CSV table of C-alpha atoms in Angstrom, one decimal:
chain,number,residue,atom,x,y,z
A,165,UNK,CA,-99.9,215.5,83.9
A,166,UNK,CA,-98.1,216.5,80.8
A,167,UNK,CA,-100.1,218.8,78.5
A,168,UNK,CA,-99.5,218.8,74.8
A,169,UNK,CA,-100.4,221.9,72.8
A,170,UNK,CA,-100.9,221.8,69.0
A,171,UNK,CA,-99.3,224.6,67.0
A,172,UNK,CA,-101.1,226.3,64.1
A,173,UNK,CA,-100.2,223.8,61.4
A,174,UNK,CA,-100.8,220.8,63.6
A,175,UNK,CA,-104.3,222.1,64.3
A,176,UNK,CA,-105.0,222.5,60.6
A,177,UNK,CA,-103.6,219.0,59.9
A,178,UNK,CA,-105.8,217.5,62.6
A,179,UNK,CA,-108.9,219.2,61.3
A,180,UNK,CA,-108.3,218.1,57.7
A,181,UNK,CA,-107.5,214.5,58.7
A,182,UNK,CA,-110.8,214.5,60.8
A,183,UNK,CA,-112.8,215.6,57.7
A,184,UNK,CA,-111.1,213.1,55.5
A,185,UNK,CA,-111.9,210.3,57.9
A,186,UNK,CA,-115.5,211.5,58.1
A,187,UNK,CA,-115.7,211.2,54.3
A,188,UNK,CA,-114.5,207.5,54.5
A,189,UNK,CA,-117.0,206.9,57.3
A,190,UNK,CA,-120.1,208.5,55.7
A,191,UNK,CA,-119.8,207.8,52.0
A,192,UNK,CA,-119.7,204.6,50.0
A,193,UNK,CA,-117.8,205.8,46.9
A,194,UNK,CA,-115.6,208.8,47.5
A,195,UNK,CA,-112.9,210.1,45.2
A,196,UNK,CA,-110.1,212.7,45.5
A,197,UNK,CA,-110.0,215.3,42.7
A,198,UNK,CA,-106.3,215.6,41.7
A,199,UNK,CA,-105.0,218.5,39.5
A,200,UNK,CA,-101.3,218.1,40.2
A,201,UNK,CA,-101.3,221.4,42.1
A,202,UNK,CA,-100.0,222.0,45.5
A,203,UNK,CA,-103.4,221.8,47.3
A,204,UNK,CA,-104.3,218.4,45.8
A,205,UNK,CA,-100.8,217.2,46.5
A,206,UNK,CA,-101.2,218.2,50.2
A,207,UNK,CA,-104.6,216.4,50.2
A,208,UNK,CA,-102.9,213.3,48.9
A,209,UNK,CA,-100.3,213.6,51.6
A,210,UNK,CA,-102.9,214.1,54.3
A,211,UNK,CA,-105.0,211.1,53.0
A,212,UNK,CA,-101.9,208.9,53.3
A,213,UNK,CA,-101.4,210.1,56.9
A,214,UNK,CA,-105.1,209.7,57.7
A,215,UNK,CA,-105.3,206.0,56.9
A,216,UNK,CA,-101.7,204.8,57.5
A,217,UNK,CA,-100.6,202.0,57.7
A,218,UNK,CA,-103.6,201.0,55.5
A,219,UNK,CA,-103.9,202.2,51.9
A,220,UNK,CA,-105.9,205.3,50.9
A,221,UNK,CA,-109.4,203.8,50.4
A,222,UNK,CA,-110.4,205.9,47.4
A,223,UNK,CA,-109.0,206.6,43.9
A,224,UNK,CA,-107.7,209.9,42.5
A,225,UNK,CA,-109.5,211.5,39.6
A,226,UNK,CA,-107.7,213.9,37.2
A,227,UNK,CA,-109.7,215.9,34.7
A,228,UNK,CA,-107.3,216.2,31.8
A,229,UNK,CA,-107.9,219.2,29.5
A,230,UNK,CA,-105.2,218.0,27.1
A,231,UNK,CA,-103.5,221.4,27.6
A,232,UNK,CA,-101.6,220.6,30.7
A,233,UNK,CA,-98.1,221.6,31.7
A,234,UNK,CA,-95.9,218.6,30.8
A,235,UNK,CA,-94.0,218.9,34.2
A,236,UNK,CA,-97.3,218.5,36.0
A,237,UNK,CA,-98.3,215.3,34.2
A,238,UNK,CA,-94.8,213.8,34.8
A,239,UNK,CA,-95.1,214.7,38.5
A,240,UNK,CA,-98.7,213.3,38.7
A,241,UNK,CA,-97.6,209.8,37.5
A,242,UNK,CA,-94.7,209.7,40.0
A,243,UNK,CA,-97.0,210.9,42.9
A,244,UNK,CA,-99.5,208.2,42.1
A,245,UNK,CA,-96.8,205.5,42.5
A,246,UNK,CA,-95.7,207.1,45.8
A,247,UNK,CA,-99.3,207.0,47.1
A,248,UNK,CA,-99.9,203.6,45.7
A,249,UNK,CA,-103.5,204.5,44.6
A,250,UNK,CA,-105.6,204.0,41.5
A,251,UNK,CA,-105.7,207.0,39.1
A,252,UNK,CA,-108.8,207.7,37.0
A,253,UNK,CA,-108.6,210.2,34.1
A,254,UNK,CA,-111.5,212.2,32.7
A,255,UNK,CA,-110.6,213.5,29.2
A,256,UNK,CA,-111.9,216.8,28.0
A,257,UNK,CA,-110.8,215.8,24.5
A,258,UNK,CA,-113.0,212.7,24.8
A,259,UNK,CA,-115.9,214.9,25.8
A,260,UNK,CA,-115.3,217.1,22.7
A,261,UNK,CA,-115.1,214.0,20.5
A,262,UNK,CA,-118.4,212.7,21.8
A,263,UNK,CA,-120.1,216.0,21.3
A,264,UNK,CA,-120.7,216.5,25.0
A,265,UNK,CA,-119.0,219.9,24.9
A,266,UNK,CA,-118.0,222.3,22.1
A,267,UNK,CA,-114.5,223.6,21.9
A,268,UNK,CA,-114.1,227.4,22.2
A,269,UNK,CA,-112.7,229.3,19.2
A,270,UNK,CA,-110.9,232.6,19.0
A,271,UNK,CA,-108.0,234.4,20.6
A,272,UNK,CA,-109.1,233.7,24.2
A,273,UNK,CA,-110.2,230.1,23.7
A,274,UNK,CA,-109.7,227.8,26.7
A,275,UNK,CA,-110.7,224.3,27.7
A,276,UNK,CA,-111.0,225.3,31.3
A,277,UNK,CA,-114.7,225.9,31.2
A,278,UNK,CA,-115.2,222.5,29.5
A,279,UNK,CA,-113.9,220.6,32.6
A,280,UNK,CA,-117.3,220.8,34.4
A,281,UNK,CA,-119.1,218.5,32.0
A,282,UNK,CA,-116.2,216.0,32.0
A,283,UNK,CA,-116.1,216.0,35.8
A,284,UNK,CA,-119.9,215.5,36.2
A,285,UNK,CA,-119.8,212.7,33.6
A,286,UNK,CA,-117.0,210.9,35.5
A,287,UNK,CA,-118.9,211.3,38.8
A,288,UNK,CA,-122.0,209.8,37.2
A,289,UNK,CA,-120.1,207.0,35.4
A,290,UNK,CA,-118.3,205.8,38.6
A,291,UNK,CA,-121.2,206.6,40.9
A,292,UNK,CA,-119.1,208.7,43.2
A,293,UNK,CA,-121.1,210.2,46.1
A,294,UNK,CA,-118.3,212.4,47.5
A,295,UNK,CA,-115.6,214.3,45.6
A,296,UNK,CA,-112.7,215.6,47.8
A,297,UNK,CA,-111.2,218.8,46.5
A,298,UNK,CA,-108.4,221.2,47.4
A,299,UNK,CA,-110.5,224.5,47.5
A,300,UNK,CA,-109.6,227.0,50.2
A,301,UNK,CA,-111.8,229.8,51.4
A,302,UNK,CA,-109.0,232.4,51.0
A,303,UNK,CA,-108.7,231.8,47.3
A,304,UNK,CA,-111.7,233.6,46.0
A,305,UNK,CA,-115.0,235.1,47.2
A,306,UNK,CA,-117.2,232.3,46.0
A,307,UNK,CA,-115.0,229.6,47.6
A,308,UNK,CA,-115.4,231.5,50.9
A,309,UNK,CA,-119.1,230.5,50.8
A,310,UNK,CA,-118.3,226.8,50.8
A,311,UNK,CA,-118.8,224.4,53.8
A,312,UNK,CA,-116.6,221.4,54.5
A,313,UNK,CA,-119.4,219.2,53.1
A,314,UNK,CA,-120.8,221.1,50.1
A,315,UNK,CA,-124.0,219.6,48.8
A,316,UNK,CA,-124.6,219.2,45.0
A,317,UNK,CA,-128.0,218.3,43.6
A,318,UNK,CA,-128.7,215.5,41.1
A,319,UNK,CA,-127.6,217.8,38.2
A,320,UNK,CA,-124.2,218.4,40.0
A,321,UNK,CA,-125.1,222.0,40.7
A,322,UNK,CA,-124.3,224.1,43.8
A,323,UNK,CA,-126.7,226.4,45.5
A,324,UNK,CA,-124.7,228.7,47.9
A,325,UNK,CA,-127.9,229.8,49.6
A,326,UNK,CA,-128.9,226.2,50.5
A,327,UNK,CA,-125.9,224.9,52.4
A,328,UNK,CA,-126.1,223.0,55.6
A,329,UNK,CA,-124.9,224.3,59.0
A,330,UNK,CA,-121.8,222.7,60.4
A,331,UNK,CA,-121.7,223.1,64.2
A,332,UNK,CA,-119.4,221.4,66.6
A,333,UNK,CA,-117.6,219.4,63.9
A,334,UNK,CA,-120.8,217.7,62.9
A,335,UNK,CA,-121.0,217.1,59.1
A,336,UNK,CA,-124.3,216.2,57.5
A,337,UNK,CA,-123.7,213.9,54.5
A,338,UNK,CA,-127.3,212.8,53.9
A,339,UNK,CA,-128.4,213.0,50.3
A,340,UNK,CA,-131.0,211.8,47.9
A,341,UNK,CA,-130.3,209.3,45.0
A,342,UNK,CA,-128.2,210.9,42.3
A,343,UNK,CA,-126.9,213.8,44.5
A,344,UNK,CA,-123.3,214.0,45.8
A,345,UNK,CA,-121.1,216.2,48.0
A,346,UNK,CA,-117.9,218.1,47.3
A,347,UNK,CA,-115.6,217.9,50.3
A,348,UNK,CA,-113.1,220.7,51.2
A,349,UNK,CA,-110.7,219.5,54.0
A,350,UNK,CA,-108.4,222.5,53.4
A,351,UNK,CA,-111.1,225.2,53.8
A,352,UNK,CA,-109.4,226.9,56.7
A,353,UNK,CA,-105.9,226.8,55.2
A,354,UNK,CA,-104.3,229.8,53.5
A,355,UNK,CA,-101.8,229.8,50.7
A,356,UNK,CA,-99.1,230.5,53.3
A,357,UNK,CA,-100.2,227.6,55.5
A,358,UNK,CA,-100.0,225.3,52.5
A,359,UNK,CA,-96.4,226.3,51.7
A,360,UNK,CA,-95.3,226.2,55.4
A,361,UNK,CA,-96.8,222.7,55.6
A,362,UNK,CA,-95.0,221.6,52.4
A,363,UNK,CA,-91.8,222.9,53.9
A,364,UNK,CA,-92.4,221.2,57.3
A,365,UNK,CA,-93.4,217.9,55.7
A,366,UNK,CA,-90.8,218.1,52.9
A,367,UNK,CA,-93.5,217.3,50.3
A,368,UNK,CA,-92.4,217.1,46.7
A,369,UNK,CA,-94.1,219.4,44.2
A,370,UNK,CA,-93.9,220.0,40.4
A,371,UNK,CA,-91.0,222.1,39.2
A,372,UNK,CA,-93.2,224.8,37.7
A,373,UNK,CA,-93.8,226.2,41.2
A,374,UNK,CA,-90.1,227.1,41.4
A,375,UNK,CA,-88.4,229.9,39.5
A,376,UNK,CA,-87.2,228.9,36.1
A,377,UNK,CA,-86.6,230.4,32.7
A,378,UNK,CA,-89.1,229.7,29.9
A,379,UNK,CA,-90.5,231.4,26.8
A,380,UNK,CA,-93.5,233.5,27.8
A,381,UNK,CA,-95.9,236.0,26.3
A,382,UNK,CA,-97.8,238.8,28.2
A,383,UNK,CA,-101.4,239.3,27.3
A,384,UNK,CA,-103.7,241.7,29.1
A,385,UNK,CA,-101.2,241.9,32.0
A,386,UNK,CA,-101.1,238.1,32.4
A,387,UNK,CA,-97.8,236.1,31.8
A,388,UNK,CA,-98.5,232.9,29.9
A,389,UNK,CA,-96.1,230.1,29.2
A,390,UNK,CA,-95.7,229.9,25.5
A,391,UNK,CA,-97.3,226.8,24.0
A,392,UNK,CA,-99.0,225.5,21.0
A,393,UNK,CA,-102.3,225.8,22.8
A,394,UNK,CA,-102.3,229.6,22.9
A,395,UNK,CA,-104.0,231.3,19.9
A,396,UNK,CA,-101.5,234.1,19.4
A,397,UNK,CA,-101.9,236.7,16.7
A,398,UNK,CA,-98.9,237.8,14.6
A,399,UNK,CA,-98.1,240.8,16.8
A,400,UNK,CA,-98.1,238.6,20.0
A,401,UNK,CA,-95.8,236.0,18.4
A,402,UNK,CA,-93.2,238.7,18.1
A,403,UNK,CA,-93.3,239.4,21.8
A,404,UNK,CA,-92.5,235.9,23.0
A,405,UNK,CA,-89.3,236.0,25.0
A,406,UNK,CA,-87.5,234.1,27.8
A,407,UNK,CA,-88.6,235.2,31.3
A,408,UNK,CA,-87.7,234.1,34.8
A,409,UNK,CA,-91.0,233.0,36.2
A,410,UNK,CA,-92.8,230.6,38.5
A,411,UNK,CA,-96.5,229.6,38.8
A,412,UNK,CA,-98.6,230.0,41.9
A,413,UNK,CA,-101.4,227.7,40.6
A,414,UNK,CA,-101.6,224.8,38.2
A,415,UNK,CA,-104.2,224.6,35.5
A,416,UNK,CA,-104.9,224.7,31.8
A,417,UNK,CA,-101.9,226.4,30.0
A,418,UNK,CA,-104.4,228.7,28.2
A,419,UNK,CA,-105.6,230.4,31.4
A,420,UNK,CA,-102.8,229.9,34.0
A,421,UNK,CA,-100.6,233.0,34.5
A,422,UNK,CA,-97.2,233.1,36.0
A,423,UNK,CA,-95.3,235.7,38.1
A,424,UNK,CA,-91.9,237.2,37.9
A,425,UNK,CA,-89.9,235.4,40.7
A,426,UNK,CA,-86.4,234.3,41.7
A,427,UNK,CA,-87.7,231.9,44.4
A,428,UNK,CA,-85.9,228.5,43.7
A,429,UNK,CA,-86.6,226.8,47.1
A,430,UNK,CA,-89.6,226.2,49.3
A,431,UNK,CA,-88.1,228.5,51.9
A,432,UNK,CA,-87.8,231.3,49.4
A,433,UNK,CA,-91.4,230.7,48.3
A,434,UNK,CA,-92.7,230.9,51.9
A,435,UNK,CA,-90.9,234.3,52.3
A,436,UNK,CA,-92.4,235.5,49.0
A,437,UNK,CA,-95.9,234.3,49.8
A,438,UNK,CA,-95.8,236.0,53.2
A,439,UNK,CA,-95.4,239.4,51.4
A,440,UNK,CA,-98.3,238.9,48.9
A,441,UNK,CA,-101.4,241.0,49.1
A,442,UNK,CA,-103.1,239.4,46.0
A,443,UNK,CA,-104.6,235.8,46.0
A,444,UNK,CA,-102.9,233.3,43.7
A,445,UNK,CA,-106.0,233.3,41.6
A,446,UNK,CA,-105.3,236.9,40.6
A,447,UNK,CA,-103.1,235.5,37.9
A,448,UNK,CA,-105.8,233.2,36.5
A,449,UNK,CA,-107.3,234.5,33.3
A,450,UNK,CA,-110.4,232.3,33.7
A,451,UNK,CA,-111.4,234.3,36.8
A,452,UNK,CA,-111.3,237.6,34.9
A,453,UNK,CA,-114.0,236.8,32.4
A,454,UNK,CA,-116.7,238.3,34.6
A,455,UNK,CA,-117.0,239.5,38.2
A,456,UNK,CA,-118.7,236.3,39.3
A,457,UNK,CA,-116.9,233.9,36.9
A,458,UNK,CA,-115.9,231.4,39.6
A,459,UNK,CA,-119.3,231.3,41.2
A,460,UNK,CA,-121.1,230.8,37.9
A,461,UNK,CA,-118.8,227.9,37.1
A,462,UNK,CA,-119.2,226.3,40.5
A,463,UNK,CA,-123.0,226.5,40.1
A,464,UNK,CA,-122.6,224.5,36.9
A,465,UNK,CA,-120.5,221.8,38.5
A,466,UNK,CA,-116.9,223.2,38.5
A,467,UNK,CA,-114.4,222.3,41.2
């Protein structure tokens, strides 16, 4: 009898596909949260694999802050056509216009915090009972507390002390009316795993992940792409200069930091990531606002 052994990436892929299929089996109205970042792109790729030759049985939801990288929006639209799925967009600007949230003012103003309300409103409007996200446990300490099936109460809030045990690949999706689950099929992946999988599967990704030259400004040790959305004082405006950078994460331009890098191919990024000792969220200004910034936002309904 011929025995077939799975390698590391094949095991991760099989685990994620199993979780994705469990979502389709247990929930009536799931959705995939899509940021245009590498993790949500891999989730889209895995979803396509999980249900082939049929179509992906759920839409994609993008929470648009209005302060996105143009390259990411362009990629998003092309990726949606490739997947042949429906795209739903939740607009933070619309939430501001309706008075649901109040835009921050001042030098460090960002719309990143405002996404939670827009997301919860979209989940309520479309009656989604499961939202699949690209969170990984290696990213940040609060995400390390997540289960594959992460329960949210009827206010969309997360209680890290009240998560359900997950033994022998058994996932409990039972919920009361108005509650929903966040699903994290990539929980056991690392940043290096993601990039190795992108290389193996030849998955297309936005150009901002590769080294390129653009005008940037350094604030509090974080390299920001220069844009109209940054509230720069006169001294900072004089420091804007071209830099050779790439971005390890994708998010609102007001809080997403870049890194100095010459990696122009996926192979070079894999080599670069293998040498890192700091999580990719180390360049995110939104995680620096307090020691428990991410956990506090997650409790309020953040991704």
